[in-house]
Coordinates of C-alpha atoms in Angstrom, one line a residue:
Chain A
M196 CA 19.4 -30.9 -27.4
I197 CA 21.7 -28.8 -29.5
K198 CA 23.4 -28.0 -27.0
P199 CA 22.9 -23.5 -27.4
D200 CA 25.4 -20.8 -28.8
W201 CA 24.9 -18.3 -25.4
I202 CA 22.7 -18.5 -22.9
A203 CA 20.2 -15.4 -22.4
L204 CA 18.5 -14.8 -18.7
D205 CA 16.0 -12.5 -17.8
W206 CA 17.0 -13.2 -13.4
G207 CA 14.4 -10.6 -11.3
T208 CA 13.2 -9.9 -8.3
T209 CA 10.9 -12.9 -8.2
N210 CA 12.1 -14.5 -10.5
L211 CA 15.0 -17.0 -13.5
R212 CA 14.6 -17.1 -16.7
A213 CA 16.0 -18.6 -19.1
F214 CA 17.1 -19.3 -23.2
A215 CA 19.1 -21.6 -24.7
M216 CA 20.5 -19.3 -27.9
T217 CA 21.6 -20.4 -31.7
K218 CA 24.3 -18.3 -33.2
E219 CA 21.7 -16.9 -35.7
G220 CA 19.8 -15.7 -31.9
R221 CA 16.8 -18.1 -33.0
V222 CA 15.3 -20.3 -29.0
V223 CA 16.1 -23.4 -29.2
A224 CA 14.1 -24.0 -25.5
R225 CA 13.6 -22.0 -21.9
A226 CA 13.6 -23.6 -19.0
S227 CA 12.0 -20.9 -15.5
S228 CA 12.8 -21.0 -11.6
D229 CA 11.7 -18.8 -9.3
A230 CA 15.0 -18.7 -7.8
G231 CA 15.3 -15.0 -8.2
M232 CA 17.7 -12.4 -6.1
G233 CA 15.2 -11.8 -3.3
S234 CA 15.5 -15.5 -2.2
L235 CA 19.5 -15.6 -2.8
A236 CA 22.2 -14.2 -1.1
P237 CA 25.0 -14.2 -3.3
D238 CA 26.9 -17.5 -2.6
G239 CA 23.5 -19.5 -3.9
F240 CA 23.0 -17.9 -7.3
E241 CA 25.4 -19.9 -9.5
G242 CA 23.7 -23.4 -7.7
A243 CA 20.5 -21.7 -9.1
L244 CA 21.8 -21.0 -12.7
L245 CA 23.3 -24.2 -12.4
D246 CA 20.2 -26.2 -11.1
L247 CA 18.0 -24.8 -14.1
I248 CA 20.8 -24.8 -17.5
A249 CA 23.3 -27.9 -16.4
D250 CA 21.6 -30.3 -19.1
W251 CA 22.4 -26.9 -21.9
L252 CA 25.7 -27.1 -21.0
D253 CA 28.8 -30.1 -22.7
D254 CA 32.1 -29.0 -21.9
R255 CA 33.1 -25.6 -23.4
R256 CA 33.2 -22.4 -21.8
M257 CA 29.4 -20.8 -22.2
P258 CA 28.7 -17.1 -22.4
I259 CA 25.5 -16.3 -20.8
L260 CA 24.7 -12.6 -20.0
A261 CA 22.0 -12.3 -18.0
A262 CA 19.8 -8.8 -16.9
G263 CA 17.7 -6.8 -13.9
M264 CA 17.6 -7.3 -10.4
V265 CA 20.4 -10.3 -10.9
G266 CA 22.3 -6.7 -10.7
A267 CA 21.2 -5.7 -7.8
R268 CA 23.4 -4.7 -4.5
Q269 CA 21.8 -7.7 -3.3
G270 CA 22.3 -9.8 -6.0
W271 CA 24.6 -12.2 -7.5
V272 CA 27.8 -9.2 -8.4
E273 CA 27.0 -5.3 -8.5
A274 CA 26.1 -4.4 -11.6
S275 CA 27.6 0.3 -11.8
Y276 CA 24.4 2.1 -13.6
L277 CA 24.8 3.7 -16.9
S278 CA 23.4 7.6 -16.2
A279 CA 21.1 9.0 -18.1
P280 CA 21.0 10.3 -20.3
T281 CA 22.4 6.8 -22.8
P282 CA 21.9 4.8 -24.9
P283 CA 19.9 1.0 -23.4
L284 CA 23.2 -0.9 -23.0
A285 CA 26.7 -0.1 -23.1
T286 CA 28.3 -3.4 -23.2
A287 CA 31.7 -2.2 -22.6
S288 CA 30.0 -1.7 -18.8
L289 CA 29.5 -5.6 -18.1
A290 CA 29.2 -7.2 -14.8
T291 CA 31.2 -10.5 -14.6
P292 CA 31.1 -12.7 -11.4
S293 CA 33.5 -15.7 -10.9
T294 CA 31.5 -19.3 -11.0
A295 CA 33.6 -21.7 -9.9
D296 CA 32.0 -23.4 -12.0
A297 CA 34.3 -23.4 -15.1
R298 CA 32.3 -23.8 -18.0
L299 CA 30.1 -20.2 -16.6
D300 CA 31.1 -16.8 -18.7
V301 CA 28.6 -15.0 -17.1
H302 CA 28.3 -11.2 -18.2
I303 CA 25.3 -9.1 -16.8
I304 CA 23.6 -6.1 -18.0
P305 CA 24.5 -2.5 -16.3
G306 CA 20.5 -0.3 -15.0
V307 CA 20.5 3.2 -15.5
S308 CA 19.8 5.6 -13.0
Q309 CA 19.7 9.1 -12.8
A310 CA 20.5 11.8 -11.2
R311 CA 17.4 13.9 -10.4
P312 CA 15.3 13.1 -9.0
A313 CA 16.8 9.9 -8.1
D314 CA 15.6 7.0 -9.8
V315 CA 17.1 4.0 -10.8
M316 CA 16.6 0.6 -13.5
R317 CA 17.5 -3.1 -14.1
G318 CA 16.3 -5.0 -16.2
E319 CA 14.0 -2.6 -18.2
E320 CA 16.7 -0.4 -20.1
T321 CA 17.4 -3.9 -21.9
Q322 CA 13.0 -4.7 -23.0
I323 CA 13.9 -0.6 -23.9
A324 CA 17.2 -1.4 -26.1
G325 CA 15.2 -4.7 -27.4
Y326 CA 12.3 -2.8 -29.3
L327 CA 14.7 -0.3 -30.4
R328 CA 16.0 -3.1 -32.0
H329 CA 12.7 -3.5 -33.8
D330 CA 12.6 0.4 -34.4
P331 CA 15.7 1.9 -33.9
D332 CA 13.9 5.4 -35.1
F333 CA 11.3 5.6 -32.3
D334 CA 11.4 8.7 -30.8
G335 CA 9.0 9.3 -27.9
V336 CA 8.2 7.9 -24.3
L337 CA 8.3 3.9 -23.5
C338 CA 5.5 2.8 -20.1
L339 CA 6.8 -0.6 -19.4
P340 CA 3.5 -1.2 -16.3
G341 CA 4.6 -3.2 -14.0
T342 CA 5.8 -3.8 -10.4
H343 CA 7.0 -0.4 -10.7
S344 CA 5.2 1.3 -14.2
K345 CA 8.6 3.4 -15.6
W346 CA 8.1 5.5 -17.7
A347 CA 10.9 6.1 -20.2
R348 CA 11.6 9.3 -22.8
I349 CA 13.5 8.0 -25.4
S350 CA 15.0 10.1 -28.7
A351 CA 18.7 8.9 -31.2
G352 CA 18.7 5.8 -29.7
E353 CA 19.1 6.6 -25.1
I354 CA 16.8 6.9 -23.0
V355 CA 16.7 10.4 -22.4
G356 CA 14.7 10.5 -18.1
F357 CA 12.4 8.4 -17.2
R358 CA 10.3 7.6 -14.0
T359 CA 9.5 5.1 -11.9
F360 CA 6.2 5.0 -9.7
M361 CA 4.8 2.4 -7.1
T362 CA 1.9 1.3 -8.7
G363 CA 2.2 -2.5 -9.0
E364 CA 3.6 -2.4 -6.1
M365 CA 1.6 -0.7 -4.3
F366 CA -1.8 -2.8 -6.3
T367 CA 0.0 -6.0 -4.5
A368 CA 0.1 -4.0 -0.7
L369 CA -2.9 -2.6 -0.8
S370 CA -5.1 -5.8 -1.5
Q371 CA -3.0 -8.6 0.0
Y372 CA -2.2 -7.2 3.4
T373 CA -5.0 -4.5 4.0
I374 CA -9.0 -5.3 5.0
L375 CA -9.6 -5.3 1.0
R376 CA -8.5 -8.4 0.4
H377 CA -11.9 -9.5 2.3
G378 CA -13.6 -8.0 -0.7
L379 CA -11.5 -9.1 -4.1
G380 CA -12.2 -11.2 -6.8
T381 CA -9.9 -12.7 -9.5
G382 CA -12.3 -11.2 -12.5
W383 CA -12.3 -8.1 -14.0
D384 CA -15.0 -5.7 -15.0
D385 CA -14.0 -2.8 -17.8
E386 CA -16.4 -0.9 -17.1
A387 CA -15.9 -0.7 -13.2
F388 CA -12.5 0.3 -14.6
I389 CA -12.6 2.7 -16.6
T390 CA -14.9 5.0 -13.9
A391 CA -11.7 4.7 -11.7
V392 CA -9.2 5.7 -14.8
Q393 CA -11.6 9.0 -14.4
D394 CA -12.2 8.7 -11.0
G395 CA -7.8 8.3 -10.5
L396 CA -6.9 10.4 -12.6
S397 CA -9.8 13.9 -12.4
H398 CA -9.7 13.5 -8.5
P399 CA -5.6 11.2 -7.4
E400 CA -5.6 13.3 -3.9
M401 CA -9.4 10.6 -2.6
I402 CA -7.0 7.6 -3.4
G403 CA -7.3 6.8 0.8
A404 CA -11.1 7.7 0.8
R405 CA -11.0 5.7 -2.4
L406 CA -9.5 3.3 -1.3
F407 CA -11.7 2.3 2.1
A408 CA -14.8 3.2 -0.5
I409 CA -13.8 -0.1 -1.8
R410 CA -14.8 -1.4 1.2
A411 CA -17.1 0.6 2.6
E412 CA -18.8 -0.4 -0.4
G413 CA -18.7 -4.2 -0.8
L414 CA -19.9 -3.4 3.3
L415 CA -22.6 -1.2 2.6
D416 CA -23.5 -1.9 -1.0
G417 CA -22.6 -5.8 -1.1
L418 CA -20.6 -4.1 -4.5
L419 CA -19.6 -7.3 -6.0
P420 CA -15.9 -8.9 -5.7
D421 CA -14.0 -8.4 -8.8
M422 CA -16.0 -4.7 -9.6
A423 CA -14.2 -4.0 -7.1
H424 CA -10.8 -5.6 -8.1
A425 CA -10.5 -4.5 -11.4
R426 CA -11.5 -0.8 -9.5
L427 CA -8.6 -0.7 -7.2
S428 CA -6.4 -1.8 -10.6
G429 CA -8.1 1.5 -12.0
L430 CA -8.0 3.5 -9.1
L431 CA -4.1 3.3 -8.9
I432 CA -3.0 3.4 -13.4
G433 CA -5.2 6.3 -12.4
V434 CA -3.1 7.8 -10.0
E435 CA -0.4 7.0 -12.1
L436 CA -1.7 8.2 -15.1
A437 CA -3.1 12.0 -13.5
A438 CA 0.5 12.3 -12.3
S439 CA 2.3 11.1 -15.6
R440 CA 0.2 13.3 -18.3
T441 CA 3.4 15.1 -19.1
W442 CA 4.6 11.5 -20.2
W443 CA 2.0 10.9 -22.2
L444 CA -0.3 14.0 -23.5
G445 CA 0.1 14.6 -27.4
Q446 CA 3.2 12.1 -26.7
N447 CA 3.5 8.6 -29.5
V448 CA 4.1 6.0 -27.1
A449 CA 3.8 2.9 -26.8
L450 CA 4.1 0.5 -24.2
I451 CA 6.3 -3.0 -23.1
G452 CA 4.3 -5.4 -20.4
A453 CA 3.2 -8.9 -19.9
E454 CA -0.8 -9.8 -20.0
P455 CA -3.3 -8.7 -19.2
L456 CA -1.3 -5.8 -17.3
S457 CA -0.2 -4.3 -20.1
L458 CA -4.0 -4.5 -21.9
H459 CA -4.8 -2.1 -18.5
Y460 CA -2.8 -0.2 -19.5
Q461 CA -3.8 0.3 -23.4
K462 CA -7.1 1.0 -23.1
A463 CA -6.1 3.5 -19.5
L464 CA -4.6 5.6 -22.6
H465 CA -6.9 4.6 -25.1
Q466 CA -9.9 6.2 -23.0
Q467 CA -7.3 9.6 -22.5
G468 CA -7.2 9.6 -26.8
V469 CA -4.0 8.2 -26.8
I470 CA -3.7 4.8 -29.2
A471 CA -0.7 3.0 -27.7
P472 CA 0.6 -0.2 -29.5
V473 CA 2.3 -2.5 -27.3
A474 CA 4.4 -5.7 -27.1
S475 CA 5.2 -8.2 -25.1
A476 CA 8.1 -7.6 -21.7
E477 CA 9.6 -10.9 -22.4
D478 CA 9.7 -10.8 -26.0
M479 CA 11.3 -7.3 -26.1
S480 CA 13.5 -9.1 -22.7
L481 CA 14.9 -11.5 -24.8
S482 CA 15.4 -9.1 -27.9
G483 CA 17.9 -6.7 -26.0
L484 CA 19.4 -9.7 -24.6
T485 CA 20.0 -10.4 -28.8
A486 CA 21.7 -7.7 -29.3
A487 CA 23.7 -6.7 -26.0
H488 CA 25.1 -10.8 -27.3
A489 CA 26.1 -9.4 -30.7
Q490 CA 27.4 -5.6 -30.1
M491 CA 29.7 -8.4 -26.7
K492 CA 30.8 -10.0 -30.5
G493 CA 31.4 -6.3 -32.4
T494 CA 29.2 -8.1 -34.3
S495 CA 26.1 -5.4 -33.2
Chain B
M101 CA -10.2 -6.0 44.9
I102 CA -13.1 -4.3 45.4
K103 CA -15.3 -5.4 43.0
P104 CA -16.1 -3.1 39.2
D105 CA -19.3 -2.6 39.0
W106 CA -19.3 -2.5 35.8
I107 CA -16.9 -3.1 32.7
A108 CA -15.6 -1.3 29.9
L109 CA -14.3 -3.0 27.0
D110 CA -12.7 -1.1 24.3
W111 CA -12.4 -4.1 21.9
G112 CA -11.1 -3.6 18.1
T113 CA -9.1 -5.7 15.3
T114 CA -5.7 -6.4 17.1
N115 CA -6.5 -5.4 20.7
L116 CA -8.8 -5.8 23.5
R117 CA -8.9 -3.4 26.3
A118 CA -11.2 -4.4 29.4
F119 CA -11.2 -1.7 32.4
A120 CA -13.4 -2.3 35.9
M121 CA -15.4 0.7 37.4
T122 CA -16.8 2.2 40.1
K123 CA -19.6 2.9 39.8
E124 CA -19.0 6.6 40.1
G125 CA -17.2 6.2 36.1
R126 CA -12.6 5.7 38.2
V127 CA -10.9 2.8 37.4
V128 CA -9.9 0.4 39.7
A129 CA -8.3 -1.9 37.5
R130 CA -7.1 -1.9 33.8
A131 CA -6.3 -5.4 31.5
S132 CA -6.0 -6.4 28.1
S133 CA -4.5 -8.8 25.1
D134 CA -4.5 -9.3 21.2
A135 CA -8.0 -11.4 21.0
G136 CA -9.1 -8.8 19.3
M137 CA -11.9 -9.4 16.4
G138 CA -9.5 -10.3 13.5
S139 CA -8.3 -13.4 15.3
L140 CA -11.6 -15.0 17.4
A141 CA -14.5 -17.1 15.7
P142 CA -17.5 -16.1 16.8
D143 CA -17.5 -18.8 19.8
G144 CA -14.4 -17.5 20.2
F145 CA -15.4 -14.3 22.2
E146 CA -16.8 -15.1 25.1
G147 CA -13.7 -16.5 25.6
A148 CA -11.6 -14.2 25.2
L149 CA -13.8 -11.8 27.4
L150 CA -14.0 -14.3 30.9
D151 CA -9.4 -15.2 30.3
L152 CA -9.2 -10.9 30.4
I153 CA -11.8 -10.3 33.6
A154 CA -13.0 -13.7 35.3
D155 CA -10.4 -11.8 38.0
W156 CA -13.1 -9.1 38.0
L157 CA -16.5 -11.4 38.9
D158 CA -17.2 -12.0 41.3
D159 CA -21.5 -14.6 41.9
R160 CA -23.6 -11.5 40.2
R161 CA -24.9 -10.4 37.4
M162 CA -22.1 -8.2 35.6
P163 CA -22.9 -5.2 32.8
I164 CA -19.9 -4.6 29.9
L165 CA -20.6 -2.3 27.8
A166 CA -17.9 -2.4 24.2
A167 CA -17.4 -0.7 21.9
G168 CA -15.8 -1.2 17.4
M169 CA -15.1 -3.9 15.5
V170 CA -16.6 -6.2 18.0
G171 CA -20.1 -5.8 16.5
A172 CA -18.6 -5.9 12.5
R173 CA -20.2 -8.3 11.4
Q174 CA -17.0 -11.2 11.9
G175 CA -17.6 -9.7 15.6
W176 CA -19.5 -11.1 19.0
V177 CA -22.2 -10.3 17.3
E178 CA -23.3 -7.5 14.3
A179 CA -24.6 -3.8 15.6
S180 CA -26.9 -2.7 12.9
Y181 CA -25.5 1.0 12.0
L182 CA -27.0 3.8 13.3
S183 CA -27.3 5.6 9.5
A184 CA -25.5 9.9 10.1
P185 CA -26.2 12.1 9.9
T186 CA -26.9 11.2 14.1
P187 CA -25.7 12.0 17.8
P188 CA -22.9 9.1 18.6
L189 CA -24.1 7.4 21.2
A190 CA -28.2 5.3 20.8
T191 CA -28.3 2.7 23.3
A192 CA -31.8 2.1 22.5
S193 CA -30.2 -0.3 19.5
L194 CA -27.5 -2.1 21.7
A195 CA -26.9 -4.8 20.4
T196 CA -27.1 -8.4 22.8
P197 CA -24.9 -11.7 22.3
S198 CA -26.0 -14.5 24.4
T199 CA -23.4 -15.9 26.9
A200 CA -23.2 -19.3 28.8
D201 CA -22.2 -17.2 31.6
A202 CA -25.2 -16.2 33.3
R203 CA -22.9 -13.9 34.9
L204 CA -21.8 -12.2 31.5
D205 CA -24.0 -9.0 30.6
V206 CA -22.4 -8.2 27.6
H207 CA -23.6 -5.0 25.4
I208 CA -22.2 -3.5 22.4
I209 CA -21.9 0.0 20.6
P210 CA -23.5 0.1 17.2
G211 CA -21.6 1.9 14.8
V212 CA -21.9 4.5 11.6
S213 CA -23.0 4.5 8.3
Q214 CA -23.8 7.2 5.7
A215 CA -24.9 5.8 3.1
R216 CA -23.7 8.3 0.2
P217 CA -20.0 8.6 -0.2
A218 CA -20.3 5.2 1.5
D219 CA -18.8 4.8 4.2
V220 CA -18.2 3.4 8.2
M221 CA -16.4 3.4 12.0
R222 CA -16.8 1.5 14.1
G223 CA -15.1 2.4 18.0
E224 CA -14.4 6.0 16.1
E225 CA -18.3 7.1 17.3
T226 CA -17.5 6.4 21.2
Q227 CA -14.8 7.9 21.2
I228 CA -16.6 10.7 19.2
A229 CA -18.7 11.1 22.3
G230 CA -16.5 10.8 24.9
Y231 CA -15.4 14.6 23.5
L232 CA -18.4 15.7 23.4
R233 CA -19.6 14.2 27.2
H234 CA -16.0 16.5 27.9
D235 CA -17.3 19.5 25.2
P236 CA -21.3 19.2 25.0
D237 CA -21.3 22.4 22.3
F238 CA -18.4 21.6 20.5
D239 CA -18.5 22.6 16.4
G240 CA -16.9 21.4 14.2
V241 CA -14.9 18.8 12.5
L242 CA -13.0 15.9 14.9
C243 CA -9.9 13.6 13.1
L244 CA -9.0 10.1 14.5
P245 CA -6.0 9.1 12.7
G246 CA -5.8 5.0 12.4
T247 CA -5.1 2.9 10.6
H248 CA -8.4 4.1 8.7
S249 CA -9.0 7.6 9.7
K250 CA -11.4 9.4 9.7
W251 CA -13.0 13.2 9.8
A252 CA -16.5 13.4 11.1
R253 CA -18.5 17.0 10.8
I254 CA -19.6 17.4 14.5
S255 CA -23.1 20.2 14.8
A256 CA -25.6 20.4 18.2
G257 CA -24.4 17.0 19.3
E258 CA -24.4 14.8 16.1
I259 CA -21.8 13.2 13.8
V260 CA -23.6 15.6 10.4
G261 CA -21.0 13.9 7.8
F262 CA -18.0 12.1 8.0
R263 CA -15.8 10.4 5.4
T264 CA -12.7 7.8 5.8
F265 CA -8.5 7.7 5.3
M266 CA -7.1 4.6 4.1
T267 CA -3.5 6.3 5.4
G268 CA -2.3 4.1 8.4
E269 CA -3.3 0.7 6.4
M270 CA -1.6 1.9 3.7
F271 CA 2.3 2.7 5.8
T272 CA 1.1 0.1 7.3
A273 CA 1.4 -2.7 3.5
L274 CA 3.5 -0.1 1.6
S275 CA 6.3 -0.1 4.8
Q276 CA 6.4 -4.3 5.5
Y277 CA 5.7 -6.1 2.3
T278 CA 7.3 -3.5 -0.2
I279 CA 10.8 -2.5 -1.6
L280 CA 10.5 0.1 1.0
R281 CA 10.9 -2.3 3.5
H282 CA 14.6 -2.0 3.2
G283 CA 15.8 1.0 3.8
L284 CA 13.1 2.0 6.5
G285 CA 14.4 3.0 9.9
T286 CA 12.8 3.5 12.9
G287 CA 13.6 6.8 14.4
W288 CA 12.4 10.1 13.4
D289 CA 13.4 13.1 11.1
D290 CA 10.6 16.1 11.2
E291 CA 11.9 18.1 8.7
A292 CA 11.7 15.5 6.2
F293 CA 8.0 14.6 7.8
I294 CA 7.0 18.7 7.1
T295 CA 8.9 18.4 4.0
A296 CA 7.1 15.1 3.1
V297 CA 3.7 16.9 4.3
Q298 CA 4.0 20.0 2.1
D299 CA 4.8 17.8 -1.6
G300 CA 2.5 15.7 -0.6
L301 CA -0.4 17.9 -0.5
S302 CA 0.4 19.6 -3.3
H303 CA 0.9 16.8 -5.8
P304 CA -0.6 14.7 -5.1
E305 CA -0.9 12.4 -8.0
M306 CA 3.1 11.6 -7.5
I307 CA 2.4 9.3 -4.6
G308 CA 3.4 6.7 -6.2
A309 CA 6.3 8.3 -8.0
R310 CA 7.1 9.9 -4.8
L311 CA 7.4 6.7 -2.5
F312 CA 9.6 4.7 -5.1
A313 CA 11.4 7.9 -5.0
I314 CA 13.0 6.5 -1.1
R315 CA 14.3 3.6 -2.0
A316 CA 16.1 5.6 -5.4
E317 CA 17.5 7.7 -2.9
G318 CA 18.3 5.4 0.0
L319 CA 20.2 3.6 -3.0
L320 CA 22.2 6.6 -4.9
D321 CA 22.4 9.6 -2.6
G322 CA 22.8 6.9 0.7
L323 CA 19.4 8.6 2.3
L324 CA 18.6 7.6 6.0
P325 CA 16.4 5.5 7.1
D326 CA 14.8 6.7 10.2
M327 CA 14.3 10.4 7.1
A328 CA 12.5 7.4 4.9
H329 CA 10.5 6.8 7.8
A330 CA 9.0 10.2 8.2
R331 CA 9.1 10.9 4.6
L332 CA 6.6 7.9 3.9
S333 CA 4.6 9.4 7.6
G334 CA 4.1 13.1 6.1
L335 CA 3.9 11.8 2.4
L336 CA 0.5 9.5 3.5
I337 CA -0.7 12.5 5.7
G338 CA 0.2 14.4 4.1
V339 CA -2.2 13.1 0.6
E340 CA -4.7 13.0 2.8
L341 CA -4.8 16.6 3.8
A342 CA -5.3 17.0 0.5
A343 CA -8.3 15.6 0.2
S344 CA -10.0 15.9 3.4
R345 CA -8.6 19.9 2.9
T346 CA -13.1 21.5 2.7
W347 CA -13.1 19.8 6.3
W348 CA -9.4 22.1 8.3
L349 CA -9.6 25.0 6.8
G350 CA -10.8 27.6 7.9
Q351 CA -12.5 24.9 9.7
N352 CA -12.1 24.1 14.4
V353 CA -10.3 21.7 14.5
A354 CA -9.4 18.0 17.6
L355 CA -7.3 15.2 17.2
I356 CA -8.7 12.4 18.8
G357 CA -5.6 9.7 18.4
A358 CA -2.2 8.1 20.0
E359 CA 1.3 9.0 20.0
P360 CA 3.0 9.7 18.3
L361 CA 1.3 9.1 15.2
S362 CA -2.3 12.6 16.3
L363 CA 0.9 14.5 17.0
H364 CA 2.3 14.1 13.4
Y365 CA -0.6 15.0 11.9
Q366 CA -1.2 18.4 14.3
K367 CA 2.5 19.6 13.3
A368 CA 0.9 19.0 9.5
L369 CA -2.1 21.7 10.9
H370 CA -0.6 23.0 11.6
Q371 CA 2.2 24.0 9.4
Q372 CA -1.0 24.7 7.3
G373 CA -1.5 27.2 9.9
V374 CA -5.1 25.0 11.9
I375 CA -3.9 24.5 15.4
A376 CA -5.9 21.1 16.1
P377 CA -5.2 20.3 20.3
V378 CA -5.5 16.6 21.0
A379 CA -7.3 14.1 22.5
S380 CA -6.0 10.6 23.9
A381 CA -8.1 8.0 21.8
E382 CA -7.9 6.1 25.3
D383 CA -9.3 8.3 27.2
M384 CA -12.8 9.2 25.2
S385 CA -13.2 5.6 24.4
L386 CA -13.1 5.7 27.9
S387 CA -15.4 8.6 28.5
G388 CA -17.3 7.2 25.8
L389 CA -18.2 4.3 27.5
T390 CA -18.8 5.4 30.3
A391 CA -21.5 8.3 28.4
A392 CA -23.0 4.5 26.8
H393 CA -23.3 3.2 30.5
A394 CA -24.9 6.1 31.9
Q395 CA -27.0 6.6 29.0
M396 CA -28.3 2.8 28.9
K397 CA -29.1 3.5 33.5
G398 CA -30.6 6.3 31.7
T399 CA -28.4 8.6 34.3
S400 CA -27.8 10.3 31.5

């Protein structure tokens, strides 16, 4: 293969995704592994990276830009947070782990923190930068659904403020490690989802009772597993929308996420009268890493 | 030892507790194991029981009364639900598993179900019966905190209606299987607990954001693990109190539960101006099983 000009890494808690990039910002190869930050000790990162990208290297020193939890305190090397309000990227603040292999020239993008209310992001700032690369004048709210969904106010190219909701991780923990696991399918039911979004939005305090009702209706009324699955998802998203109302009501909202979750949020928002376009999280990550690479080279 | 007159079993999802009882209702021996319903196949129950109580048997046929998840569909034999409104006990409806060992004369107490909203209990009805044995004229609300907390309206010796909240299981799933596990201690902080109860009560919709804030404050502000633990507990109990407001506001409330959880609920309710006495769940179980035994023998 053509050796890349530089390498982009989306290095999260559970996965490592690598992109071999040309000077022009084209992807010539992709690779991924489950060597996420969560499964690595500090001295394991270099080996995990080489395992994935060794074929892309020659004798030259290779510029590598990484975003995500790789820069956390438990990661390879800590990349200090930028403090909101802030532009999403500041390549002057990149963290640089030392490597045994001299060909690796690794730089990690800092996350963003907020003092009050206390909040942090790592990786999403790069997706936001990617979104702003395509729409530099965006003024509104970006919602990034996921394990920890983020709502970020964007104005004048800056992250003005943001708030994280543990919705995705609550879904996983509740569906896998509670009694609900006995009655959840992997299929979907749009009507059950939308009804549950409305339930969550209108009575968020009922979450604990509504969760148990999924189980009770399974036992007493034969609630179908796919409906139970859609209802759990809708209930949690509805509660998030109840809390984030001021972030979307009458606002210019766009979503950045992976399907199908981002489409569920889109549907839930649409039902509240909010038309939110969806951008792919992977595309926005790559676009943000490309923006960071250009900024680092001073060509931005 | 003196051979018991009968044996009481509190047989839940995770534990089996056995009590050797005299004719007069005195406990002469106790035993317990982790042979809960959740870890047993239907043909495993008899063996698990014999493992625990073999020493208490002689040649006679031994009356054994059991309450709890042992009577669930996935249990030893299904004990159909009584339908609320109902007295908590109806020994005419006991389920009787067949046993290979002719000395075992086992009877399982039915749970209680409710059609709208769909809800179920198994085991708590026996604790409620135990409470009513000591206070037959109780008119008010019994709250039974636990994995699945129950709020039950009691009047004229009947369970009029009830509602289950998945609070305890949410606490376990969130504290063990999410990012929160990195920052939770095993200690306690009363002030952090009470503040979190108020937060959960006044803004239950913020649960997802407040959960993540526990993590973010750990990272940014050095939130202490014991405070994080108390805050998680208080937040979830506060959300439950927001949803159960009509069950406790201006009501005559008593708690049945295990310490320390029942004392946390007591403190949270007290802060809302509700003085709720606490009865021990184990004592109430045993008292309810004793009531069932008397009722079965026609001496009630």
